[in-house]
Coordinates of C-alpha atoms and ligand atoms in Angstrom, one line a residue:
X861 CA 96.6 -183.8 45.2
X862 CA 99.7 -185.5 43.8
X863 CA 102.9 -183.4 44.1
X864 CA 105.6 -184.4 41.7
X865 CA 108.6 -182.8 40.1
X866 CA 106.2 -180.9 37.6
X867 CA 104.1 -179.3 40.3
X868 CA 103.8 -175.5 40.0
X869 CA 104.0 -173.3 42.9
X870 CA 102.1 -170.2 43.5
X871 CA 101.2 -168.4 46.8
X872 CA 100.4 -165.3 48.7
X873 CA 103.0 -163.0 50.7
X874 CA 101.9 -160.9 53.7
X875 CA 102.2 -160.2 57.3
X876 CA 100.1 -161.4 58.8
X877 CA 99.0 -164.2 56.2
X878 CA 97.6 -166.9 58.5
X879 CA 93.9 -165.7 58.2
X880 CA 94.1 -165.8 54.3
X881 CA 91.3 -167.3 52.3
X882 CA 93.3 -167.4 49.1
X883 CA 94.8 -170.9 49.5
X884 CA 91.0 -172.5 49.6
X885 CA 90.3 -170.4 46.3
X886 CA 93.4 -171.3 44.2
X887 CA 93.6 -174.7 45.4
X888 CA 90.1 -175.6 44.7
X889 CA 90.5 -174.0 41.1
X890 CA 93.5 -176.1 40.4
X891 CA 92.1 -179.1 41.5
X892 CA 88.7 -178.7 39.5
X893 CA 90.8 -177.7 36.5
X894 CA 93.3 -180.5 36.7
X895 CA 96.5 -178.2 37.1
X896 CA 99.4 -179.7 38.6
X897 CA 99.6 -176.5 41.0
X898 CA 99.9 -175.9 44.7
X899 CA 99.2 -172.3 46.6
X900 CA 100.6 -171.8 49.7
X901 CA 100.7 -168.9 52.2
X902 CA 104.3 -167.1 53.1
X903 CA 104.6 -165.2 56.1
X904 CA 107.2 -162.3 55.1
X905 CA 108.9 -160.6 58.0
X906 CA 109.1 -156.9 57.9
X907 CA 111.7 -155.3 55.7
X908 CA 112.1 -158.4 53.3
X909 CA 109.3 -157.7 50.6
X910 CA 112.2 -157.5 48.1
X911 CA 114.0 -160.7 49.3
X912 CA 110.8 -162.4 48.9
X913 CA 109.9 -161.3 45.4
X914 CA 113.6 -162.3 44.3
X915 CA 113.2 -165.4 46.3
X916 CA 110.1 -166.3 44.6
X917 CA 111.5 -165.7 41.2
X918 CA 114.8 -167.7 41.8
X919 CA 112.8 -170.7 43.1
X920 CA 110.7 -170.7 39.8
X921 CA 107.4 -169.8 41.3
X922 CA 104.7 -169.4 38.8
X923 CA 102.9 -166.5 40.4
X924 CA 102.5 -164.8 43.7
X925 CA 99.8 -162.7 45.5
X926 CA 100.8 -159.8 47.5
X927 CA 98.8 -158.7 50.6
X928 CA 98.9 -156.1 53.5
X929 CA 101.4 -154.4 54.1
X930 CA 103.4 -155.2 50.7
X931 CA 101.3 -153.9 48.1
X932 CA 103.3 -150.9 47.5
X933 CA 106.6 -152.3 48.8
X934 CA 107.2 -155.0 46.0
X935 CA 106.9 -152.3 43.1
X936 CA 110.8 -151.6 43.0
X937 CA 111.5 -155.3 42.5
X938 CA 109.3 -155.9 39.6
X939 CA 110.6 -156.2 36.1
X940 CA 107.4 -154.5 34.5
X941 CA 103.9 -153.1 36.0
X942 CA 100.5 -153.2 34.4
X943 CA 99.2 -149.6 33.9
X944 CA 96.2 -150.1 36.1
X945 CA 98.3 -151.1 38.9
X946 CA 100.8 -148.3 38.5
X947 CA 98.0 -145.7 38.5
X948 CA 96.5 -147.3 41.8
X949 CA 99.9 -147.7 43.1
X950 CA 99.4 -150.9 44.6
X951 CA 100.1 -154.3 43.4
X952 CA 98.4 -157.6 44.5
X953 CA 99.5 -160.1 41.9
X954 CA 103.0 -161.1 40.3
X955 CA 103.1 -163.0 37.3
X956 CA 106.2 -164.8 35.8
X957 CA 107.7 -163.3 32.8
X958 CA 111.0 -163.6 31.1
X959 CA 113.4 -162.1 33.5
X960 CA 111.2 -161.2 36.4
X961 CA 107.6 -160.6 37.6
X962 CA 105.2 -158.3 36.1
X963 CA 102.8 -156.7 38.6
X964 CA 99.1 -156.4 38.3
X965 CA 96.3 -155.0 40.6
X966 CA 93.3 -157.5 40.4
X967 CA 91.4 -155.9 43.4
X968 CA 89.6 -153.5 41.3
X969 CA 89.1 -155.8 38.3
X970 CA 87.8 -158.2 40.8
X971 CA 85.4 -155.8 42.2
X972 CA 84.2 -154.5 38.7
X973 CA 83.6 -158.4 37.7
X974 CA 81.6 -159.0 41.0
X975 CA 79.4 -155.8 40.4
X976 CA 78.8 -156.7 36.7
X977 CA 77.8 -160.1 37.8
X978 CA 75.5 -158.7 40.3
X979 CA 73.9 -156.4 37.7
X980 CA 75.7 -153.3 39.3
X981 CA 76.8 -150.5 36.7
X982 CA 79.0 -147.5 37.2
X983 CA 78.8 -145.8 34.1
X984 CA 76.6 -142.4 34.5
X985 CA 76.0 -143.4 38.0
X986 CA 76.4 -141.1 41.0
X987 CA 79.1 -143.1 43.0
X988 CA 79.4 -142.4 46.6
X989 CA 82.6 -143.8 48.4
X990 CA 82.7 -144.2 52.3
X991 CA 86.4 -144.2 53.3
X992 CA 89.5 -142.7 51.7
X993 CA 92.1 -145.5 52.5
X994 CA 94.0 -147.5 50.0
X995 CA 90.9 -149.3 48.5
X996 CA 88.7 -146.3 48.7
X997 CA 91.2 -144.6 46.5
X998 CA 91.5 -147.4 44.3
X999 CA 87.4 -147.8 44.1
X1000 CA 87.5 -143.8 43.1
X1001 CA 90.0 -144.6 40.2
X1002 CA 87.8 -147.4 39.1
X1003 CA 84.9 -145.1 39.2
X1004 CA 86.2 -142.2 37.0
X1005 CA 87.5 -144.9 34.5
X1006 CA 84.2 -146.6 34.2
X1007 CA 82.2 -143.1 33.5
X1008 CA 80.6 -142.4 36.8
X1009 CA 78.8 -139.0 36.6
X1010 CA 79.5 -137.7 39.9
X1011 CA 81.9 -139.2 42.6
X1012 CA 81.6 -138.1 46.0
X1013 CA 83.9 -139.3 48.6
X1014 CA 83.1 -139.3 52.5
X1015 CA 85.6 -139.7 55.0
X1016 CA 86.0 -139.1 58.7
X1017 CA 89.5 -137.3 57.8
X1018 CA 88.4 -134.9 55.2
X1019 CA 91.7 -133.9 54.0
X1020 CA 92.4 -137.7 52.9
X1021 CA 89.0 -137.4 51.0
X1022 CA 90.2 -134.1 49.3
X1023 CA 93.5 -135.4 48.2
X1024 CA 91.7 -138.5 46.5
X1025 CA 89.1 -136.1 44.8
X1026 CA 91.9 -133.9 43.4
X1027 CA 93.7 -137.0 41.9
X1028 CA 90.5 -138.4 40.4
X1029 CA 89.7 -135.1 38.7
X1030 CA 93.1 -135.1 37.3
X1031 CA 92.4 -138.7 35.7
X1032 CA 89.0 -137.5 34.2
X1033 CA 88.5 -136.3 30.7
X1034 CA 89.5 -132.7 30.0
X1035 CA 86.9 -130.3 31.2
X1036 CA 85.1 -132.7 33.6
X1037 CA 85.6 -132.7 37.3
X1038 CA 83.4 -135.3 38.5
X1039 CA 85.1 -135.8 42.2
X1040 CA 84.4 -133.9 45.4
X1041 CA 84.9 -134.6 49.2
X1042 CA 82.6 -134.3 51.9
X1043 CA 83.1 -134.9 55.6
X1044 CA 81.3 -138.0 57.0
X1045 CA 79.3 -135.8 59.6
X1046 CA 77.6 -134.1 56.4
X1047 CA 76.3 -137.5 55.2
X1048 CA 72.6 -136.5 55.9
X1049 CA 73.0 -133.4 53.6
X1050 CA 73.8 -134.8 50.4
X1051 CA 73.7 -132.9 47.2
X1052 CA 72.0 -135.6 44.9
X1053 CA 69.3 -138.1 45.8
X1054 CA 70.1 -141.5 43.8
X1055 CA 73.7 -143.1 45.0
X1056 CA 75.5 -146.1 44.2
X1057 CA 77.2 -146.2 47.6
X1058 CA 80.6 -148.1 48.0
X1059 CA 81.5 -148.8 51.8
X1060 CA 85.3 -148.8 51.9
X1061 CA 86.0 -148.3 55.5
X1062 CA 86.9 -150.8 58.1
X1063 CA 83.8 -150.2 60.0
X1064 CA 81.7 -153.4 60.7
X1065 CA 84.2 -155.9 60.3
X1066 CA 84.4 -158.8 62.5
X1067 CA 84.5 -158.9 65.5
X1068 CA 82.5 -155.3 65.6
X1069 CA 79.8 -156.7 63.4
X1070 CA 77.2 -154.3 65.0
X1071 CA 78.8 -151.2 63.8
X1072 CA 78.2 -149.1 60.7
X1073 CA 79.8 -146.1 59.7
X1074 CA 76.7 -144.1 59.1
X1075 CA 73.5 -144.8 61.1
X1076 CA 71.3 -141.8 59.7
X1077 CA 68.3 -143.0 57.8
X1078 CA 68.2 -139.8 55.7
X1079 CA 71.6 -141.1 54.4
X1080 CA 70.4 -144.5 53.4
X1081 CA 67.0 -143.3 51.8
X1082 CA 69.4 -141.6 49.0
X1083 CA 71.2 -145.3 48.5
X1084 CA 69.6 -147.2 45.9
X1085 CA 72.4 -149.9 46.0
X1086 CA 75.1 -150.5 48.8
X1087 CA 78.3 -152.4 48.0
X1088 CA 80.0 -153.0 51.3
X1089 CA 83.7 -154.2 50.6
X1090 CA 83.8 -155.7 54.3
X1091 CA 83.8 -159.5 53.5
X1092 CA 83.7 -160.8 57.0
X1093 CA 80.8 -160.9 58.1
X1094 CA 79.3 -161.8 54.7
X1095 CA 76.2 -159.7 55.7
X1096 CA 77.1 -156.4 57.5
X1097 CA 75.0 -153.9 59.4
X1098 CA 75.6 -151.3 56.4
X1099 CA 74.0 -154.0 54.0
X1100 CA 71.1 -154.4 56.5
X1101 CA 70.6 -150.4 56.7
X1102 CA 70.5 -150.1 53.0
X1103 CA 68.0 -153.0 52.6
X1104 CA 66.0 -151.6 55.3
X1105 CA 65.5 -148.2 53.4
X1106 CA 64.6 -149.8 50.2
X1107 CA 67.9 -150.5 48.4
X1108 CA 69.8 -153.5 47.2
X1109 CA 73.0 -154.6 49.1
X1110 CA 75.9 -156.8 48.3
X1111 CA 78.9 -157.7 50.5
X1112 CA 82.8 -158.1 49.8
X1113 CA 83.0 -161.7 49.3
X1114 CA 82.6 -161.8 45.6
X1115 CA 85.1 -159.0 45.1
X1116 CA 87.6 -161.3 47.2
X1117 CA 86.7 -164.4 45.2
X1118 CA 87.2 -162.5 41.7
X1119 CA 90.4 -160.9 42.6
X1120 CA 91.6 -164.5 43.3
X1121 CA 90.1 -165.9 40.1
X1122 CA 91.7 -163.0 37.9
X1123 CA 95.0 -163.7 39.5
X1124 CA 94.7 -167.6 38.7
X1125 CA 93.5 -166.9 34.9
X1126 CA 96.6 -164.5 34.5
X1127 CA 99.0 -167.2 36.1
X1128 CA 97.5 -170.1 34.0
X1129 CA 95.7 -168.7 31.2
X1130 CA 92.3 -170.8 32.2
X1131 CA 88.8 -169.2 32.0
X1132 CA 86.9 -169.7 35.5
X1133 CA 83.1 -169.7 34.5
X1134 CA 80.5 -168.9 37.0
X1135 CA 79.9 -172.7 38.2
X1136 CA 83.4 -173.0 39.1
X1137 CA 83.7 -169.5 40.8
X1138 CA 80.8 -170.8 42.8
X1139 CA 82.6 -174.0 43.9
X1140 CA 85.8 -171.6 44.8
X1141 CA 83.4 -169.6 46.7
X1142 CA 81.9 -172.3 48.7
X1143 CA 85.6 -173.5 49.4
X1144 CA 86.0 -170.1 51.4
X1145 CA 83.4 -171.4 53.9
X1146 CA 81.7 -167.9 54.6
X1147 CA 78.8 -167.6 52.4
Ligands
NAP2389 P1 92.7 -148.4 55.2 O1 93.6 -147.8 54.1 O2 93.3 -148.5 56.6 O3 91.6 -147.3 55.2 C1 90.6 -147.4 56.3 C2 89.3 -146.4 56.0 O4 88.3 -146.5 57.1 C3 89.7 -144.9 56.3 O5 89.1 -144.1 55.4 C4 89.4 -144.7 57.7 O6 89.1 -143.2 58.0 C5 87.9 -145.4 57.9 N1 87.7 -145.6 59.0 C6 88.5 -146.6 59.9 N2 87.8 -146.6 61.4 C7 86.8 -145.8 61.2 C8 85.8 -145.2 62.1 N3 85.8 -145.8 63.2 N4 85.0 -144.4 61.5 C9 84.8 -143.9 60.5 N5 85.8 -144.2 59.5 C10 86.9 -145.1 59.8 O7 91.9 -149.6 54.9 P2 91.9 -150.3 53.4 O8 92.9 -151.1 53.0 O9 91.6 -149.1 52.4 O10 90.5 -151.2 53.5 C11 89.3 -150.8 53.8 C12 88.0 -151.8 53.7 O11 88.3 -152.7 52.4 C13 88.6 -153.0 54.7 O12 87.2 -153.2 55.5 C14 88.8 -154.2 54.1 O13 88.6 -155.1 54.6 C15 88.2 -153.9 52.7 N6 88.8 -154.9 51.6 C16 88.1 -155.7 50.9 C17 88.6 -156.3 49.9 C18 87.7 -157.5 49.4 O14 88.4 -158.1 48.5 N7 86.5 -157.6 49.5 C19 90.0 -156.1 49.5 C20 90.8 -155.2 50.3 C21 90.0 -154.5 51.2 P3 90.2 -142.2 58.4 O15 91.0 -142.0 57.0 O16 89.6 -141.0 58.8 O17 91.1 -142.9 59.3

């Protein structure tokens, strides 16, 4: 890779950031597309999110990804925020514009693009979300926006699931209340019987790869498709349990890949096709 006076810089800010796979995605895309662009990680110390955003703009960076714990902290330092990112309340991509960065959330469009490629639709589905953290909340917003028939949020801490259900019902068309909450221990007595289940807890992540948030077979029998957002390991115990009970199962690696690809497309205007996406996925070295 040649670096010269015209090289554009993008990067990811986070803390920690050392484990990130994003440089593999973006530098592979830049090389394959012949863009004079490099992508590097930036470890930002606690309390310096605003300095990092202003500094990145002053240094003429083309764009930034934002990861844990700064996805909310960067918002006050943006020139503009995309409506979806504003609704979700979290920004993971900064795009350089005249006078400041515009903030986007590419996590949910990334999940949606991954699901579409896997032939998994949301419209008219009974969507069951496991977890009520930041990502589960964003998934619930995606589900209501894409026309899910029913959205059931199951969480260990019931109040958090109830809060998200109320918020999501507020975003639904008038007269429709698709979202409801249930405690995790009630998982064996779900009302419906054919769910698209999206696993958005931390359970099953490396190194605790033998864990699944739910073990009951009665639950898995009701799942026709399971989407685990955990990407390491690429095949989780949740996925194995879904498949053992006759469902289709997918992991979180493709979501991770596409949130990066959509950011790259926003920065450069490039269109990344499926072949190039596969090349970037291989560069992540977990398949
Ligand atoms: P978070 O805000 O910390 O939420 C964690 C959720 O997991 C909470 O609902 C928590 O329940 C639940 N949980 C944790 N330990 C549990 C246990 N032992 N038993 C039952 N529930 C448990 O995390 P997040 O940021 O939303 O991230 C959630 C997942 O999404 C992570 O696995 C992360 O790797 C994945 N993710 C994937 C991508 C991708 O691109 N594929 C991107 C971002 C995140 P309580 O509310 O009861 O504590």
